[in-house]
CSV table of C-alpha atoms and ligand atoms in Angstrom, one decimal:
chain,number,residue,atom,x,y,z
M,165,MET,CA,14.0,-8.9,-8.5
M,166,THR,CA,13.5,-10.9,-5.5
M,167,TYR,CA,10.0,-10.5,-3.4
M,168,GLU,CA,9.9,-11.9,0.1
M,169,PHE,CA,6.6,-12.8,1.7
M,170,PRO,CA,5.7,-11.9,5.2
M,171,LYS,CA,7.4,-14.7,8.1
M,172,ASP,CA,4.4,-15.7,9.7
M,173,PHE,CA,2.4,-15.6,6.1
M,174,LEU,CA,-0.5,-18.5,5.7
M,175,TRP,CA,0.5,-20.9,3.1
M,176,GLY,CA,-1.8,-23.7,2.0
M,177,ALA,CA,-4.7,-24.9,-0.1
M,178,ALA,CA,-8.7,-24.8,0.2
M,179,ALA,CA,-11.0,-27.3,-0.1
M,180,SER,CA,-14.9,-27.6,0.5
M,181,SER,CA,-16.9,-30.8,1.7
M,182,HIS,CA,-19.2,-31.5,-1.0
M,183,GLN,CA,-16.4,-31.4,-3.3
M,184,ILE,CA,-14.4,-34.0,-2.0
M,185,GLU,CA,-15.6,-36.1,1.0
M,186,GLY,CA,-17.8,-38.2,-0.6
M,187,TYR,CA,-21.5,-39.5,0.0
M,188,ASN,CA,-22.9,-36.3,1.4
M,189,LYS,CA,-26.6,-37.6,1.1
M,190,TRP,CA,-28.5,-35.2,3.0
M,191,ASN,CA,-27.9,-31.9,1.0
M,192,ASP,CA,-29.7,-30.2,-1.6
M,193,TRP,CA,-26.8,-31.1,-4.4
M,194,TRP,CA,-27.0,-34.5,-3.7
M,195,LYS,CA,-30.5,-34.8,-4.5
M,196,CYS,CA,-30.3,-33.0,-7.5
M,197,GLU,CA,-27.6,-35.0,-8.5
M,198,GLU,CA,-30.0,-38.1,-8.1
M,199,ALA,CA,-32.5,-36.4,-9.9
M,200,GLY,CA,-30.4,-35.9,-12.9
M,201,LEU,CA,-30.3,-32.3,-12.6
M,202,LEU,CA,-26.5,-31.9,-12.7
M,203,SER,CA,-23.9,-33.2,-15.3
M,204,GLU,CA,-22.6,-35.4,-12.8
M,205,ARG,CA,-23.3,-37.4,-9.3
M,206,SER,CA,-20.6,-36.4,-6.7
M,207,GLY,CA,-20.7,-39.8,-5.6
M,208,ARG,CA,-17.6,-40.9,-3.3
M,209,ALA,CA,-15.9,-38.0,-4.7
M,210,CYS,CA,-12.4,-38.2,-3.4
M,211,ALA,CA,-13.3,-40.1,-0.2
M,212,HIS,CA,-11.5,-37.6,1.6
M,213,TYR,CA,-14.0,-38.2,4.4
M,214,GLY,CA,-12.2,-41.2,5.1
M,215,LEU,CA,-8.9,-40.5,3.9
M,216,TYR,CA,-8.7,-36.9,5.3
M,217,LYS,CA,-5.4,-37.8,7.2
M,218,ASN,CA,-3.7,-39.0,4.6
M,219,ASP,CA,-4.6,-36.0,3.1
M,220,PHE,CA,-3.2,-33.7,5.4
M,221,GLN,CA,-0.3,-35.4,5.7
M,222,LEU,CA,0.4,-34.8,1.9
M,223,ALA,CA,-0.2,-31.0,2.7
M,224,LYS,CA,2.0,-31.4,5.5
M,225,GLU,CA,4.6,-32.9,3.0
M,226,LEU,CA,3.9,-29.9,0.3
M,227,GLY,CA,5.1,-27.6,2.9
M,228,HIS,CA,1.3,-26.1,3.8
M,229,ASN,CA,0.9,-24.5,7.4
M,230,ALA,CA,-2.8,-23.6,6.8
M,231,HIS,CA,-5.5,-25.4,5.4
M,232,ARG,CA,-9.1,-24.4,4.3
M,233,LEU,CA,-12.0,-26.9,4.8
M,234,SER,CA,-15.7,-26.6,5.1
M,235,LEU,CA,-18.0,-28.1,7.7
M,236,GLU,CA,-20.9,-30.6,6.1
M,237,TRP,CA,-23.8,-28.9,7.9
M,238,SER,CA,-25.9,-31.5,6.4
M,239,ARG,CA,-23.7,-34.2,8.3
M,240,LEU,CA,-23.8,-32.3,11.5
M,241,GLU,CA,-27.6,-31.8,11.4
M,242,LYS,CA,-29.6,-34.5,9.3
M,243,THR,CA,-33.0,-33.5,10.8
M,244,GLU,CA,-33.5,-30.2,12.1
M,245,GLY,CA,-32.4,-29.4,15.7
M,246,SER,CA,-30.7,-32.8,16.5
M,247,TRP,CA,-26.7,-32.7,16.4
M,248,ASP,CA,-25.1,-35.6,15.0
M,249,GLY,CA,-22.7,-36.7,17.7
M,250,PRO,CA,-20.2,-38.7,15.9
M,251,GLU,CA,-20.3,-36.2,13.1
M,252,TRP,CA,-19.3,-33.2,15.6
M,253,GLN,CA,-16.6,-35.9,16.4
M,254,HIS,CA,-15.4,-36.8,13.1
M,255,TYR,CA,-14.7,-33.0,12.4
M,256,ARG,CA,-13.2,-32.3,15.7
M,257,ASP,CA,-10.7,-34.7,14.8
M,258,VAL,CA,-10.7,-33.2,11.3
M,259,VAL,CA,-9.2,-30.1,12.7
M,260,LYS,CA,-7.1,-31.9,15.1
M,261,THR,CA,-5.1,-34.2,13.0
M,262,LEU,CA,-4.4,-30.2,11.1
M,263,SER,CA,-3.3,-28.4,14.2
M,264,ASP,CA,-1.1,-31.7,15.3
M,265,LEU,CA,0.5,-31.6,12.0
M,266,GLY,CA,1.1,-27.8,12.3
M,267,ILE,CA,-1.5,-26.7,9.5
M,268,GLU,CA,-3.7,-24.0,10.5
M,269,PRO,CA,-7.3,-24.7,9.9
M,270,ILE,CA,-9.5,-22.0,8.7
M,271,VAL,CA,-13.3,-23.5,8.5
M,272,THR,CA,-15.9,-22.2,6.2
M,273,LEU,CA,-19.6,-23.0,7.7
M,274,ASN,CA,-21.3,-22.8,4.4
M,275,HIS,CA,-19.8,-23.7,0.9
M,276,PHE,CA,-22.9,-23.9,-1.3
M,277,THR,CA,-24.6,-27.0,0.0
M,278,MET,CA,-27.4,-27.0,2.5
M,279,PRO,CA,-29.3,-29.7,4.6
M,280,LEU,CA,-32.4,-31.3,2.8
M,281,TRP,CA,-34.7,-30.1,5.6
M,282,PHE,CA,-33.3,-26.7,5.8
M,283,ALA,CA,-33.5,-26.5,1.5
M,284,GLU,CA,-37.4,-27.8,1.8
M,285,LYS,CA,-38.0,-25.0,4.3
M,286,GLY,CA,-37.4,-22.6,1.5
M,287,GLY,CA,-33.3,-22.6,1.8
M,288,TRP,CA,-32.0,-19.1,2.2
M,289,LYS,CA,-35.3,-17.6,1.4
M,290,ASN,CA,-36.7,-18.5,4.3
M,291,LYS,CA,-37.2,-15.5,6.5
M,292,ASP,CA,-35.6,-17.7,9.4
M,293,ALA,CA,-33.0,-19.0,7.6
M,294,PRO,CA,-30.4,-16.3,9.3
M,295,ARG,CA,-31.4,-17.4,12.9
M,296,ILE,CA,-31.1,-21.1,12.1
M,297,PHE,CA,-28.0,-20.6,10.2
M,298,ALA,CA,-26.5,-18.6,13.2
M,299,ARG,CA,-27.3,-21.1,15.8
M,300,PHE,CA,-25.3,-23.7,13.5
M,301,ALA,CA,-22.3,-21.1,13.7
M,302,VAL,CA,-22.1,-21.2,17.5
M,303,LYS,CA,-22.6,-24.8,17.8
M,304,ALA,CA,-19.8,-25.2,15.6
M,305,LEU,CA,-17.7,-22.3,17.7
M,306,GLU,CA,-18.6,-24.4,20.9
M,307,GLU,CA,-17.5,-27.6,19.5
M,308,LEU,CA,-14.3,-26.7,17.1
M,309,GLY,CA,-13.2,-23.4,19.0
M,310,GLU,CA,-10.9,-24.6,21.1
M,311,ILE,CA,-8.5,-25.5,18.3
M,312,VAL,CA,-9.8,-23.3,15.4
M,313,LYS,CA,-9.0,-19.5,15.3
M,314,TYR,CA,-10.2,-18.5,11.5
M,315,TRP,CA,-14.2,-18.7,10.8
M,316,ILE,CA,-15.7,-18.1,7.3
M,317,PRO,CA,-19.5,-18.3,7.6
M,318,ILE,CA,-20.4,-18.3,3.9
M,319,ASN,CA,-18.3,-18.6,1.2
M,320,GLU,CA,-19.1,-16.3,-1.8
M,321,PRO,CA,-22.5,-15.4,-1.1
M,322,TYR,CA,-23.5,-13.6,-4.0
M,323,ILE,CA,-22.5,-16.3,-6.4
M,324,LEU,CA,-24.9,-18.7,-4.6
M,325,ALA,CA,-27.4,-16.0,-4.8
M,326,PHE,CA,-26.8,-15.6,-8.6
M,327,LEU,CA,-25.9,-19.4,-9.8
M,328,GLY,CA,-29.0,-20.6,-7.6
M,329,HIS,CA,-31.8,-18.0,-8.1
M,330,LEU,CA,-30.9,-15.7,-11.1
M,331,TYR,CA,-29.1,-18.0,-13.7
M,332,GLY,CA,-30.6,-21.3,-12.6
M,333,LYS,CA,-27.3,-23.1,-13.0
M,334,TRP,CA,-27.5,-24.7,-9.5
M,335,PRO,CA,-29.8,-25.9,-7.0
M,336,PRO,CA,-32.7,-24.9,-6.9
M,337,PHE,CA,-32.1,-23.6,-10.4
M,338,GLU,CA,-34.2,-20.7,-10.3
M,339,LYS,CA,-34.3,-17.6,-13.0
M,340,ASP,CA,-36.0,-15.1,-10.5
M,341,LEU,CA,-34.7,-11.4,-9.5
M,342,ALA,CA,-37.1,-11.1,-6.6
M,343,SER,CA,-35.5,-14.5,-5.0
M,344,THR,CA,-32.2,-13.5,-6.0
M,345,LEU,CA,-32.7,-9.9,-3.7
M,346,LEU,CA,-34.2,-12.0,-1.0
M,347,VAL,CA,-31.6,-14.4,-0.9
M,348,MET,CA,-28.9,-11.7,-1.0
M,349,ARG,CA,-30.9,-10.0,1.7
M,350,ASN,CA,-31.0,-13.0,3.9
M,351,LEU,CA,-27.0,-13.8,3.1
M,352,ILE,CA,-25.9,-10.8,4.4
M,353,LYS,CA,-28.3,-11.2,7.5
M,354,ALA,CA,-26.8,-14.7,8.2
M,355,HIS,CA,-23.3,-13.5,8.0
M,356,SER,CA,-23.9,-10.7,10.4
M,357,LEU,CA,-25.7,-12.5,12.5
M,358,ALA,CA,-23.4,-15.8,13.0
M,359,TYR,CA,-20.7,-13.0,13.3
M,360,LYS,CA,-22.0,-11.4,16.2
M,361,ASP,CA,-23.6,-14.2,17.9
M,362,MET,CA,-20.1,-16.0,17.5
M,363,ARG,CA,-18.0,-13.0,18.6
M,364,TYR,CA,-20.3,-12.2,21.5
M,365,HIS,CA,-22.0,-15.1,22.8
M,366,ARG,CA,-20.6,-16.5,26.1
M,367,ILE,CA,-18.5,-19.7,25.3
M,368,SER,CA,-16.2,-21.8,27.5
M,369,GLY,CA,-13.2,-20.2,28.4
M,370,THR,CA,-11.1,-22.7,26.3
M,371,VAL,CA,-12.7,-21.5,23.5
M,372,LYS,CA,-10.5,-19.2,21.1
M,373,ARG,CA,-11.5,-15.7,20.1
M,374,PRO,CA,-13.2,-16.4,16.9
M,375,ILE,CA,-11.3,-14.4,13.7
M,376,ILE,CA,-14.3,-13.8,11.4
M,377,GLY,CA,-14.1,-13.2,7.5
M,378,ILE,CA,-15.4,-13.5,4.6
M,379,ALA,CA,-14.5,-15.2,1.2
M,380,HIS,CA,-15.4,-13.2,-1.5
M,381,ALA,CA,-15.7,-14.1,-5.2
M,382,VAL,CA,-13.9,-10.9,-7.2
M,383,THR,CA,-12.8,-10.4,-10.6
M,384,ALA,CA,-10.9,-8.1,-12.2
M,385,PHE,CA,-13.5,-5.7,-14.4
M,386,HIS,CA,-11.8,-3.9,-17.1
M,387,PRO,CA,-13.4,-2.0,-19.8
M,388,CYS,CA,-14.2,-3.8,-23.1
M,389,ARG,CA,-13.0,-1.1,-25.1
M,390,ALA,CA,-10.1,0.6,-23.4
M,391,ARG,CA,-11.0,4.5,-24.5
M,392,SER,CA,-15.0,4.2,-24.0
M,393,ILE,CA,-16.3,6.4,-21.1
M,394,ALA,CA,-19.6,4.1,-21.3
M,395,ASP,CA,-17.6,0.8,-20.9
M,396,MET,CA,-15.4,2.4,-18.0
M,397,ALA,CA,-18.6,3.3,-16.6
M,398,ALA,CA,-20.3,-0.1,-16.7
M,399,SER,CA,-16.9,-2.1,-15.5
M,400,HIS,CA,-16.6,0.4,-12.7
M,401,LEU,CA,-20.2,-0.3,-11.5
M,402,ARG,CA,-19.8,-4.2,-11.8
M,403,ASN,CA,-16.7,-3.6,-9.6
M,404,SER,CA,-18.6,-2.0,-7.2
M,405,PHE,CA,-21.7,-4.3,-7.2
M,406,TYR,CA,-20.3,-7.7,-7.4
M,407,ASN,CA,-16.6,-7.1,-5.9
M,408,HIS,CA,-17.7,-4.6,-3.2
M,409,SER,CA,-21.4,-4.5,-2.2
M,410,PHE,CA,-21.4,-7.1,-0.1
M,411,ALA,CA,-17.9,-6.6,1.6
M,412,ALA,CA,-18.8,-2.6,1.9
M,413,SER,CA,-22.0,-3.7,4.2
M,414,ALA,CA,-20.3,-6.1,6.1
M,415,ILE,CA,-17.4,-4.0,6.9
M,416,LYS,CA,-19.0,-0.3,7.0
M,417,GLY,CA,-22.8,-0.9,7.0
M,418,ARG,CA,-22.5,0.7,3.3
M,419,LEU,CA,-25.5,1.1,1.6
M,420,LEU,CA,-25.4,-0.2,-2.0
M,421,LEU,CA,-28.8,-1.5,-2.7
M,422,PRO,CA,-31.5,0.5,-1.3
M,423,PHE,CA,-33.9,-3.0,-0.9
M,424,ILE,CA,-31.8,-4.2,1.6
M,425,ARG,CA,-31.3,-1.3,3.8
M,426,ASN,CA,-31.5,-2.7,7.0
M,427,GLU,CA,-29.8,-5.5,6.7
M,428,GLN,CA,-26.7,-3.8,5.4
M,429,LEU,CA,-26.8,-1.2,8.1
M,430,ALA,CA,-26.9,-4.0,10.6
M,431,ALA,CA,-23.9,-5.8,9.3
M,432,LYS,CA,-21.7,-3.1,9.9
M,433,GLY,CA,-18.3,-4.2,11.7
M,434,THR,CA,-19.1,-7.9,11.2
M,435,VAL,CA,-15.4,-8.5,9.1
M,436,ASP,CA,-12.0,-9.3,10.8
M,437,PHE,CA,-10.1,-10.3,7.5
M,438,VAL,CA,-11.2,-10.3,4.1
M,439,GLY,CA,-10.9,-13.3,2.1
M,440,LEU,CA,-10.4,-13.2,-1.9
M,441,ASN,CA,-11.4,-15.6,-4.3
M,442,TYR,CA,-9.5,-14.3,-7.4
M,443,TYR,CA,-9.9,-16.6,-10.6
M,444,PHE,CA,-10.0,-14.4,-13.8
M,445,ARG,CA,-10.9,-11.1,-15.4
M,446,GLN,CA,-13.9,-10.2,-17.6
M,447,PHE,CA,-14.2,-7.1,-20.0
M,448,ILE,CA,-17.2,-5.2,-19.5
M,449,ARG,CA,-19.1,-3.4,-22.3
M,450,TYR,CA,-21.7,-1.0,-21.7
M,451,SER,CA,-25.1,-2.1,-23.7
M,452,HIS,CA,-28.1,0.2,-24.4
M,453,PRO,CA,-30.9,0.2,-24.1
M,454,PHE,CA,-31.6,-3.2,-23.3
M,455,PRO,CA,-29.0,-5.1,-22.2
M,456,LYS,CA,-29.1,-8.9,-21.9
M,457,LYS,CA,-27.6,-9.0,-18.3
M,458,ILE,CA,-28.4,-6.4,-15.6
M,459,TYR,CA,-28.9,-2.9,-16.5
M,460,PRO,CA,-26.7,-0.5,-16.1
M,461,LEU,CA,-24.0,-3.1,-15.6
M,462,GLY,CA,-23.0,-4.1,-19.2
M,463,ASP,CA,-22.7,-7.4,-20.7
M,464,VAL,CA,-19.4,-9.6,-20.8
M,465,CYS,CA,-17.6,-9.4,-24.0
M,466,ASP,CA,-16.5,-12.8,-25.3
M,467,LEU,CA,-13.0,-13.4,-24.7
M,468,LYS,CA,-12.1,-14.9,-27.8
M,469,HIS,CA,-12.8,-11.6,-29.7
M,470,HIS,CA,-11.1,-9.4,-27.2
M,471,LYS,CA,-7.4,-8.7,-28.4
M,472,ASP,CA,-6.1,-8.5,-25.2
M,473,SER,CA,-7.4,-11.9,-24.0
M,474,GLY,CA,-5.0,-14.1,-22.2
M,475,PRO,CA,-4.8,-17.7,-22.7
M,476,ILE,CA,-8.2,-19.2,-21.5
M,477,THR,CA,-8.5,-22.3,-19.3
M,478,ASP,CA,-10.5,-25.5,-19.5
M,479,MET,CA,-13.4,-23.5,-17.3
M,480,GLY,CA,-13.4,-20.7,-19.7
M,481,TRP,CA,-11.7,-18.3,-17.8
M,482,GLU,CA,-9.2,-16.0,-18.8
M,483,ILE,CA,-5.4,-16.3,-17.1
M,484,TYR,CA,-4.6,-12.9,-15.8
M,485,PRO,CA,-2.4,-12.7,-13.1
M,486,LYS,CA,-1.8,-8.8,-12.6
M,487,GLY,CA,-5.7,-9.1,-11.7
M,488,LEU,CA,-4.7,-10.6,-8.5
M,489,TYR,CA,-2.3,-7.2,-7.8
M,490,GLU,CA,-5.4,-5.4,-9.0
M,491,VAL,CA,-8.3,-6.6,-6.6
M,492,VAL,CA,-5.6,-6.8,-3.7
M,493,ARG,CA,-4.9,-3.4,-4.0
M,494,ASN,CA,-8.5,-2.3,-4.7
M,495,PHE,CA,-9.4,-4.0,-1.7
M,496,ASP,CA,-6.9,-2.4,0.8
M,497,ARG,CA,-9.2,0.7,1.0
M,498,TYR,CA,-11.0,-1.4,4.0
M,499,LYS,CA,-7.8,-1.5,6.1
M,500,LEU,CA,-8.4,-5.0,7.2
M,501,PRO,CA,-6.4,-7.9,6.7
M,502,LEU,CA,-6.3,-9.8,3.4
M,503,MET,CA,-6.4,-13.3,2.8
M,504,ILE,CA,-6.4,-15.2,-0.7
M,505,THR,CA,-8.7,-17.7,0.1
M,506,GLU,CA,-8.7,-19.2,-3.3
M,507,ASN,CA,-6.8,-18.9,-6.5
M,508,GLY,CA,-6.2,-21.5,-8.7
M,509,ILE,CA,-6.7,-23.3,-12.6
M,510,GLY,CA,-8.9,-26.2,-13.9
M,511,THR,CA,-6.3,-27.3,-16.5
M,512,LEU,CA,-4.8,-30.8,-17.6
M,513,ASP,CA,-1.6,-29.1,-18.3
M,514,ASP,CA,0.2,-29.1,-15.4
M,515,SER,CA,3.1,-27.0,-16.3
M,516,LEU,CA,0.5,-24.8,-16.8
M,517,ARG,CA,-0.5,-25.0,-13.4
M,518,THR,CA,3.1,-24.1,-12.5
M,519,THR,CA,2.9,-20.8,-14.3
M,520,TYR,CA,0.0,-20.1,-13.1
M,521,ILE,CA,1.1,-19.9,-9.6
M,522,LYS,CA,4.3,-18.5,-10.5
M,523,GLU,CA,2.9,-15.6,-12.0
M,524,HIS,CA,-0.3,-15.0,-9.4
M,525,LEU,CA,2.5,-15.4,-6.4
M,526,LEU,CA,4.5,-12.7,-8.0
M,527,TRP,CA,1.4,-10.2,-8.5
M,528,LEU,CA,0.8,-11.1,-4.5
M,529,ALA,CA,4.3,-10.5,-3.5
M,530,ARG,CA,4.6,-7.0,-5.6
M,531,ALA,CA,1.1,-6.1,-3.8
M,532,VAL,CA,2.6,-6.7,-0.1
M,533,GLN,CA,5.7,-5.0,-1.3
M,534,ASP,CA,3.5,-2.3,-2.4
M,535,GLY,CA,1.9,-1.9,1.2
M,536,SER,CA,-0.8,-4.5,1.3
M,537,ASN,CA,-1.7,-6.3,4.3
M,538,VAL,CA,-1.8,-9.9,2.9
M,539,ILE,CA,-1.8,-12.4,5.5
M,540,GLY,CA,-2.1,-15.6,3.5
M,541,TYR,CA,-2.6,-17.4,0.0
M,542,LEU,CA,-4.6,-20.6,-0.1
M,543,HIS,CA,-4.3,-22.3,-3.4
M,544,TRP,CA,-7.7,-23.9,-4.8
M,545,SER,CA,-7.3,-26.8,-4.3
M,546,LEU,CA,-5.2,-29.2,-2.7
M,547,MET,CA,-6.7,-32.3,-4.8
M,548,ASP,CA,-8.6,-32.7,-7.7
M,549,ASN,CA,-12.5,-32.7,-7.1
M,550,TYR,CA,-15.9,-32.3,-7.9
M,551,GLU,CA,-16.2,-29.1,-9.5
M,552,TRP,CA,-20.0,-28.5,-8.9
M,553,ALA,CA,-22.2,-28.2,-12.5
M,554,ASP,CA,-18.7,-29.2,-14.4
M,555,GLY,CA,-18.3,-32.4,-12.8
M,556,TYR,CA,-15.0,-34.1,-12.6
M,557,SER,CA,-13.2,-33.3,-15.5
M,558,LYS,CA,-11.9,-30.1,-14.5
M,559,ARG,CA,-8.6,-30.5,-12.6
M,560,PHE,CA,-7.9,-27.7,-10.1
M,561,GLY,CA,-5.4,-30.0,-7.7
M,562,LEU,CA,-1.8,-29.8,-6.4
M,563,VAL,CA,-2.6,-33.5,-6.2
M,564,GLY,CA,-4.2,-35.5,-9.2
M,565,ILE,CA,-6.8,-37.9,-8.0
M,566,ASP,CA,-7.2,-41.1,-10.1
M,567,TYR,CA,-10.7,-41.5,-9.6
M,568,PRO,CA,-11.4,-45.4,-10.3
M,569,THR,CA,-8.4,-46.5,-7.9
M,570,LEU,CA,-8.7,-43.0,-5.4
M,571,LYS,CA,-5.0,-42.8,-6.1
M,572,ARG,CA,-3.2,-39.8,-5.0
M,573,THR,CA,-0.4,-38.4,-7.3
M,574,ILE,CA,1.6,-35.1,-6.2
M,575,ARG,CA,1.5,-33.0,-9.4
M,576,SER,CA,5.2,-31.1,-10.0
M,577,SER,CA,3.4,-27.6,-9.7
M,578,ALA,CA,2.7,-28.8,-6.1
M,579,GLU,CA,6.5,-29.1,-5.6
M,580,TYR,CA,7.2,-25.8,-7.6
M,581,TYR,CA,4.8,-24.1,-4.8
M,582,ARG,CA,6.5,-26.1,-1.9
M,583,SER,CA,9.9,-24.5,-3.0
M,584,VAL,CA,8.4,-20.9,-2.7
M,585,ILE,CA,6.8,-21.5,0.4
M,586,ARG,CA,10.2,-22.9,1.9
M,587,SER,CA,12.1,-20.1,0.9
M,588,GLY,CA,9.5,-17.1,1.3
M,589,LEU,CA,10.8,-15.6,-1.6
M,590,ILE,CA,9.8,-15.3,-5.3
M,591,GLN,CA,11.7,-13.9,-8.2
M,592,ASP,CA,11.0,-12.5,-11.6
N,1025,FCB,C1,-15.3,-21.1,-6.6
N,1025,FCB,C2,-15.8,-22.2,-5.3
N,1025,FCB,C3,-15.1,-23.4,-5.3
N,1025,FCB,C4,-14.2,-23.6,-6.7
N,1025,FCB,C5,-13.6,-22.7,-7.2
N,1025,FCB,C6,-13.3,-23.5,-8.5
N,1025,FCB,O1,-16.0,-19.9,-7.3
N,1025,FCB,O2,-15.7,-21.7,-4.2
N,1025,FCB,O3,-15.8,-24.2,-4.6
N,1025,FCB,O4,-15.8,-24.3,-7.2
N,1025,FCB,O5,-14.7,-21.8,-7.8
């Protein structure tokens, strides 16, 4: 059967500043990398800061009509309160280059890293953090809003809170539930303040009315034992908590977490589109009475021991293409446009990447056919990059990078993706 994507579909790739630009030395990650707290240093990365024109030309050749990038806040405000003119000019050139090539820029304002001065003031735990961030958001709109229409204030807010403050894997390497809750509270507040200030702030007439969304990490949660009611309940709770709590607050002002009541209520109506970052499935097993993870959300089962598990990538993530269909259908409830803001595979085997793209796009097309309002698909990532705590060994790019020479090589998976973009069709 042949499926058709909508005519004005946004097709492209996603990336983030710290993972590709190089020498982002004014942020918290850089500092921790230098201190030896992470497995690898980002260093010059893909030197995209200087090579962006070349990279966007490649995106154009690959048929992309959209590109998700992030602004490196730490470059733009190296010390608190003083904007860096040449850096703003740099990002104006970046988005103009995209737009001149016919590629729609989709701009994330915060993709995990933060300016050092902001981190030193307590980062997302500081009670003023939302206000400080919203001021940056308005400035970005003033500077880039003539060209940029689509905005995402914060990438994967809860991943940031959990990995940095609960699991201790990312800066600032905390393992503290109270801090995690505080960060969650400030992130929802930062998102909603940024939305309101960008939307209702009076800016010059040439600035486009911003369309503002979230980029939400979503997982396909399944019960570990298919017939266990307890596992079903734990898996369902995980879905509500991880996949929906931030979205439900920002869209409906719905309460999920009583301790951040006011922030959730105030966030109502602060999303114009929902971005979904989908990578994998997890099997959830109810655990009683003292679960290792957060009670009562159950434990994640070891994939190796699960009979239904599909192939596992270099990241240890299960390849489960149908999960994209499941999460998309699950988010239809908000009746807002959906955008796949990330989906991709870390692998050295590019033929596996081709299959991955094909199968995920097939399930996405089925969701569209069944009525989901999906407006775009952005593959993670345009090129290989610095995969946070995992460093450079994980290869997510449609374009391969030879790090010693910085040579870019288009992979055949990128050519396959281009063929789908060109025809707007996919067959099973
Ligand atoms: C997402 C991040 C992105 C990248 C991919 C693999 O969670 O947003 O920066 O690391 O995972």
